[in-house]
XYZ file of C-alpha atoms in Angstrom:
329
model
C -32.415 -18.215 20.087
C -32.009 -21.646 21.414
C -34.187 -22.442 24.584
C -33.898 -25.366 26.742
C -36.887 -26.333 29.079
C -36.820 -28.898 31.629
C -40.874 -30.335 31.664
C -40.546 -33.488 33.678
C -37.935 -33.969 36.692
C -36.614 -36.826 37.913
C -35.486 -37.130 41.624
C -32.613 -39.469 42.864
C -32.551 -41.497 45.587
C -31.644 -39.723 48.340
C -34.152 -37.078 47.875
C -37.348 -37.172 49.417
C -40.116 -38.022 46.908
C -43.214 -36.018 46.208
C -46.711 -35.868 47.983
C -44.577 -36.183 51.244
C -43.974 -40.020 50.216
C -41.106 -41.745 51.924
C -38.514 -44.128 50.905
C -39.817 -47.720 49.859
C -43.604 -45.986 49.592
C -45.695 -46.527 46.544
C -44.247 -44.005 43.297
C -44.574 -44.061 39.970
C -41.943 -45.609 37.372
C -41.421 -44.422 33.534
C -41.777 -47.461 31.127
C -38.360 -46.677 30.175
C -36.611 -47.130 33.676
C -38.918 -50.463 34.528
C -37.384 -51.389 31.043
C -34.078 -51.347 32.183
C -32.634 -48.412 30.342
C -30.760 -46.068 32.135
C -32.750 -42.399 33.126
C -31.905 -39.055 31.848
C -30.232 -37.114 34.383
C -31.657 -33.319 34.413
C -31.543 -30.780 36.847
C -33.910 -29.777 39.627
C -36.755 -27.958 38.600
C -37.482 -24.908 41.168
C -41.126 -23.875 41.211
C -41.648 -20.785 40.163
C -38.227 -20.358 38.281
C -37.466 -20.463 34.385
C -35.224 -22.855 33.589
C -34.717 -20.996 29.875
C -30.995 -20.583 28.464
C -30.492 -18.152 26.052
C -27.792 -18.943 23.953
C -27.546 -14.979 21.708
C -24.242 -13.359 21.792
C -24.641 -9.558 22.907
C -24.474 -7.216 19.837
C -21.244 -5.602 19.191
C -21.382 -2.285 19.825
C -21.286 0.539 17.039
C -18.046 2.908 16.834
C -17.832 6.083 17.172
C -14.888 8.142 15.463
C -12.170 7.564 12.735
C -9.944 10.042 11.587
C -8.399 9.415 8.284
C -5.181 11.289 7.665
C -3.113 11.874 4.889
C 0.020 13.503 3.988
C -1.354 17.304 3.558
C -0.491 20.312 5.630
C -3.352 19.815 7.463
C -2.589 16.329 9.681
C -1.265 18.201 12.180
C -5.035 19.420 13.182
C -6.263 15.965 13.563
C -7.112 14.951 17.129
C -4.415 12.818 17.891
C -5.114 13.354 21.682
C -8.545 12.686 22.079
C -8.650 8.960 22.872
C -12.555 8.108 21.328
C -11.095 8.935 17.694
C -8.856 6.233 15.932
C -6.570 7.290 13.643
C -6.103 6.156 10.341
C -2.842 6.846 8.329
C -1.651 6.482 5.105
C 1.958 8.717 3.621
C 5.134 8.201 2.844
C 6.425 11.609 3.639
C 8.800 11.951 6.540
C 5.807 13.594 8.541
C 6.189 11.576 12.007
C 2.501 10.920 13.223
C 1.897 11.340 16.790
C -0.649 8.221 17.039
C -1.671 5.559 14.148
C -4.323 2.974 15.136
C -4.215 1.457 11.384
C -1.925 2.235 8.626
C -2.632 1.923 5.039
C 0.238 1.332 2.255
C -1.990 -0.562 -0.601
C -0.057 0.268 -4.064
C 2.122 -2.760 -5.160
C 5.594 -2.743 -3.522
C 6.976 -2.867 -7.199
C 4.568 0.334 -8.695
C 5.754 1.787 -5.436
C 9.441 1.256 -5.480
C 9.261 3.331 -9.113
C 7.167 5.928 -7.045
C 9.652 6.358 -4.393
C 12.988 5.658 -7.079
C 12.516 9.441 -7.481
C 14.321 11.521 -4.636
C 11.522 13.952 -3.413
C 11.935 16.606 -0.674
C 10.037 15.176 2.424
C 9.718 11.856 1.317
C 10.930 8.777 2.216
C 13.138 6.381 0.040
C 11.594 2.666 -0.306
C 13.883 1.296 1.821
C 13.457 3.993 4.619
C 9.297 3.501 4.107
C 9.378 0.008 4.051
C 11.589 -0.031 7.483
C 9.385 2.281 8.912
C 6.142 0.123 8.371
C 8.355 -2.880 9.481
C 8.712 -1.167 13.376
C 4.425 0.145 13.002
C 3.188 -1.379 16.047
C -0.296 -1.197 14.222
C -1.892 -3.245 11.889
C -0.694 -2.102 8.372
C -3.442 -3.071 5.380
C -1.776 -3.914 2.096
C -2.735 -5.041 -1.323
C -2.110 -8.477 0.404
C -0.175 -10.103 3.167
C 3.971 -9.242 3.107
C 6.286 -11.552 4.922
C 8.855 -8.140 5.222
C 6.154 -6.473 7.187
C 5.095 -8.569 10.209
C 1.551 -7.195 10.742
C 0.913 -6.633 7.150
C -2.960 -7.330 7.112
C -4.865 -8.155 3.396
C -7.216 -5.044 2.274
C -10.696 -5.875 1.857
C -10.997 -4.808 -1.802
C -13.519 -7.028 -2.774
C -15.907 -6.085 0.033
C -15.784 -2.666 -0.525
C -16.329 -3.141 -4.184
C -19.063 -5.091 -3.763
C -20.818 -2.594 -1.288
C -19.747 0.485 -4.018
C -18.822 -0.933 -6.983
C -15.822 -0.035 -8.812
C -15.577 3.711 -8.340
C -12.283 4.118 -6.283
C -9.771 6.629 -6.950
C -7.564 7.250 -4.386
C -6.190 5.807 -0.946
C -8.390 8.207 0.825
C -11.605 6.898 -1.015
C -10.748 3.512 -0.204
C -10.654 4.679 3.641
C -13.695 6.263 3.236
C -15.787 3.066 2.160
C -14.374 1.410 4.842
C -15.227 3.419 7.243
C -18.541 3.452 5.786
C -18.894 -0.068 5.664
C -17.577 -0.621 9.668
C -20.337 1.450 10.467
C -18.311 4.385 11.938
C -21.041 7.093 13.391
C -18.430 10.155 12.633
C -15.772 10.381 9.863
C -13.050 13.218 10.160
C -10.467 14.208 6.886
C -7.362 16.196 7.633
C -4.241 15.913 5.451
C -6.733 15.595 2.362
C -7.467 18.053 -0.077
C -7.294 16.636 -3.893
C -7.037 20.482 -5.231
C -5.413 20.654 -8.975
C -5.574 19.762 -11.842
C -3.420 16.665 -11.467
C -6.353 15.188 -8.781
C -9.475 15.985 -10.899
C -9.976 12.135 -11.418
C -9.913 11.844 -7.572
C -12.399 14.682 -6.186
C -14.944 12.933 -8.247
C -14.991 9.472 -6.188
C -14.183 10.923 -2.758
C -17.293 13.473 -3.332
C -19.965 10.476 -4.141
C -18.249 8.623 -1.436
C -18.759 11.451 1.458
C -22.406 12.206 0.035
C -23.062 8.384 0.891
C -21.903 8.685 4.503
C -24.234 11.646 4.420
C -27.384 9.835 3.285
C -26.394 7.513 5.458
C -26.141 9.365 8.320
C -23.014 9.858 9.523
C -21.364 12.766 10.881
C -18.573 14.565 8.451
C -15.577 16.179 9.974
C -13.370 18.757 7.884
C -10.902 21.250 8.576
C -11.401 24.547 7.186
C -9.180 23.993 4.015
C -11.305 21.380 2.726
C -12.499 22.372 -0.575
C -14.621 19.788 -1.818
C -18.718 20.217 -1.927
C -20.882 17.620 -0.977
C -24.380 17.206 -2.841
C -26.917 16.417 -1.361
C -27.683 13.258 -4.228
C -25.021 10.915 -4.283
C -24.179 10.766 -8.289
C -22.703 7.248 -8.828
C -19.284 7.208 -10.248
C -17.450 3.952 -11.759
C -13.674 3.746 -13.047
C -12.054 1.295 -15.929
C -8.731 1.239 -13.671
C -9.069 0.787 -9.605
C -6.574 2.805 -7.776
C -3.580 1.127 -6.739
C -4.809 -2.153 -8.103
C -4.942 -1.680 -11.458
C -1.151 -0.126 -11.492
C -0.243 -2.289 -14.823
C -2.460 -0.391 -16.685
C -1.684 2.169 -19.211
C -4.742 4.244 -18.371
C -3.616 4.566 -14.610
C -2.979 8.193 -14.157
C -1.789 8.225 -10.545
C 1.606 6.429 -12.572
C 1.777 9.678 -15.024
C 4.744 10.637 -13.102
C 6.441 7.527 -13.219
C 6.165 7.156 -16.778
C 7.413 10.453 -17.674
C 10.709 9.834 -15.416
C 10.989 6.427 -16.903
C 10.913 8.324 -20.535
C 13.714 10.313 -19.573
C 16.190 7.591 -18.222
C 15.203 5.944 -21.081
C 16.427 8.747 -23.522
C 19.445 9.491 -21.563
C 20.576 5.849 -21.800
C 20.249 6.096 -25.628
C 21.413 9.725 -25.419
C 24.810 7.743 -23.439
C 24.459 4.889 -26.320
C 24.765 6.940 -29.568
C 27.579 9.032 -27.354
C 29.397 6.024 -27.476
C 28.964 4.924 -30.437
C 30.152 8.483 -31.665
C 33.174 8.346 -29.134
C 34.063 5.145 -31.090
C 33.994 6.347 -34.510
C 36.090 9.292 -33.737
C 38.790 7.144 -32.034
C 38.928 4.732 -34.713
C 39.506 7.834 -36.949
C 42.124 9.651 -35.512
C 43.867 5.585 -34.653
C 43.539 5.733 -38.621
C 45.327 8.763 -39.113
C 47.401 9.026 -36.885
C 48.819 5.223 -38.385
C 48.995 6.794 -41.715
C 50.936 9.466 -40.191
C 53.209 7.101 -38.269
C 53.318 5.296 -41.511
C 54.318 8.203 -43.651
C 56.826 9.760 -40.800
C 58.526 6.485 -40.885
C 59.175 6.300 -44.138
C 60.499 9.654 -44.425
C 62.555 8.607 -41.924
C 63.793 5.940 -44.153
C 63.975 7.421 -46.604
C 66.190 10.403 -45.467
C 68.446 7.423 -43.621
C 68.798 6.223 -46.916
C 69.611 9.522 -48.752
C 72.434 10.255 -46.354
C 74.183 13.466 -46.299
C 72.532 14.582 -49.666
C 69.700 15.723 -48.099
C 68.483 19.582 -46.938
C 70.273 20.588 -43.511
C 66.969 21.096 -42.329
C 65.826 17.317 -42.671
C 69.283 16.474 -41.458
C 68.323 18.037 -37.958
C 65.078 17.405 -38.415
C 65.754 13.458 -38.582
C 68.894 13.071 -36.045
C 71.533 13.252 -39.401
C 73.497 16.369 -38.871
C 76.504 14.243 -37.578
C 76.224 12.918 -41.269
C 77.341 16.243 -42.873
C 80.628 15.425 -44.178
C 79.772 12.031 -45.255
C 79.090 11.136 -48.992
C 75.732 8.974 -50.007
């Protein structure tokens, strides 16, 4: 805190000088003015009154609610009209959301163009998703800024990992630590609810993530279909491959789909190769044989042209020669 304290006023002119003193009466001079320098001009000092500026700026003040919402059944129970909750979003099923404070797309727009390449039910293509984040009137956090997507805003991965360490495993855990780290009093899940085997490697994360926000204090808001426990000792949990970010990675399992469709196109196209390759064979075959029979037709043909009437009556008609009958060789 800066303070600023005026000790020894100065008085002008016009103003009538202390101990009831009038102008040209006896008063004292500074060294400084008799010097010729010029004086310090400082405001009146009132008797009585501080004269202290504090110069602080007024402590933001603490939020209250976020509700994080995914694509599950259960996003339609979040509280999309009570105004002291924001909403936090992050799908990209065809599910139209009834209010979005922040969105949150933060795989890489390649990793999820091969997500999207195959045609779900309920989901949107990557050119319908991407055109929907384009018209968001919200901020939309990426993996970083995207000139496509006008208020694309960067993700603050390294923040969070600093404040967690590496032990994200899913979009929702991601929210979660932010949240967290915003200082949000309550935190509310609906549309999440990594059941299966297929999210084993994402309960894991999410539960040491919620048992934080517990130690810490903070209110947890479920719906009734929310399945995961949360101890009461937060059990640290660290990952080789960060979700989303680490997407080039063999090991990253949220991709597991995406490689086994991209083993299948890649055995039909050498499925359609060797195909060809056989359809080629074949026709050079049969181009083979059937020359050899064009070959040996013809010179039959010859040959019977040349015989003349000495050959079989059958061959004769066979060939176009029966008008030859009579004729001799």
């Amino acid at each position: 805190m800066t303070i600023v304290r005026e000790e020894t006023p100065i008085y002008n002119e016009l103003s009538p000088l202390p101990d009831g003193g009038e102008e040209g009466g006896s008063a004292t001079v500074s060294p400084e003015v008799s010097a010729g320098a010029a004086p310090r001009v400082t405001p009146w000092a009132v008797p009585g009154v501080s004269t202290e500026v504090t110069t602080e700026k007024p402590a933001a003040p603490r939020r209250k609610k976020v509700a994080i919402v995914g694509g599950g059944p259960t996003r339609a129970k979040a509280p999309y009209k009570k105004k002291d909750w924001e909403i936090w979003a992050f799908s990209s099923s065809k599910y139209r959301y009834r209010r979005v404070d922040r969105w949150f797309e933060i795989h890489h727009l390649k990793d999820l163009r091969q997500q999207l390449a195959g045609r779900r039910r309920g989901r949107r293509t990557f050119e319908g998703y991407m055109k929907y984040m384009r018209r968001l009137k919200c901020p939309v956090y990426m993996m970083k800024r995207h000139r496509k997507i006008p208020r694309s805003v960067k993700f603050p991965k390294d923040e969070l990992i600093k404040e967690f360490g590496p032990c994200f495993t899913s979009t929702a855990s991601w929210l979660v630590g932010l949240a967290i780290m915003e200082g949000y009093e309550t935190i509310g899940l609906w549309g999440i609810n990594p059941r299966g085997p297929e999210y084993r490697r994402q309960r894991a994360a999410l539960r040491y993530l919620l048992s934080v926000a517990k130690r810490r204090g903070i209110r947890l808001v479920f719906p009734k279909e929310f399945s995961i426990r949360i101890p009461k000792k937060a059990k640290r949990v660290r990952t080789r491959v960060l979700y989303a970010y680490g997407w080039k990675s063999k090991k990253a399992w949220w991709r597991d789909r995406v490689y086994r469709r991209l083993r299948r196109e890649r055995l039909r196209r050498l499925r359609r190769k060797v195909r060809r390759k056989l359809r080629r064979r074949v026709r050079r075959v049969h181009r083979r044989r059937r020359s050899r029979a064009v070959r040996a037709r013809r010179a039959r043909r010859a040959r019977a042209l040349r015989d003349g009437a000495r050959q079989p009556r059958t061959l004769r008609y066979k060939y176009g020669m029966h008008h030859m009958r009579g004729r001799a060789a």
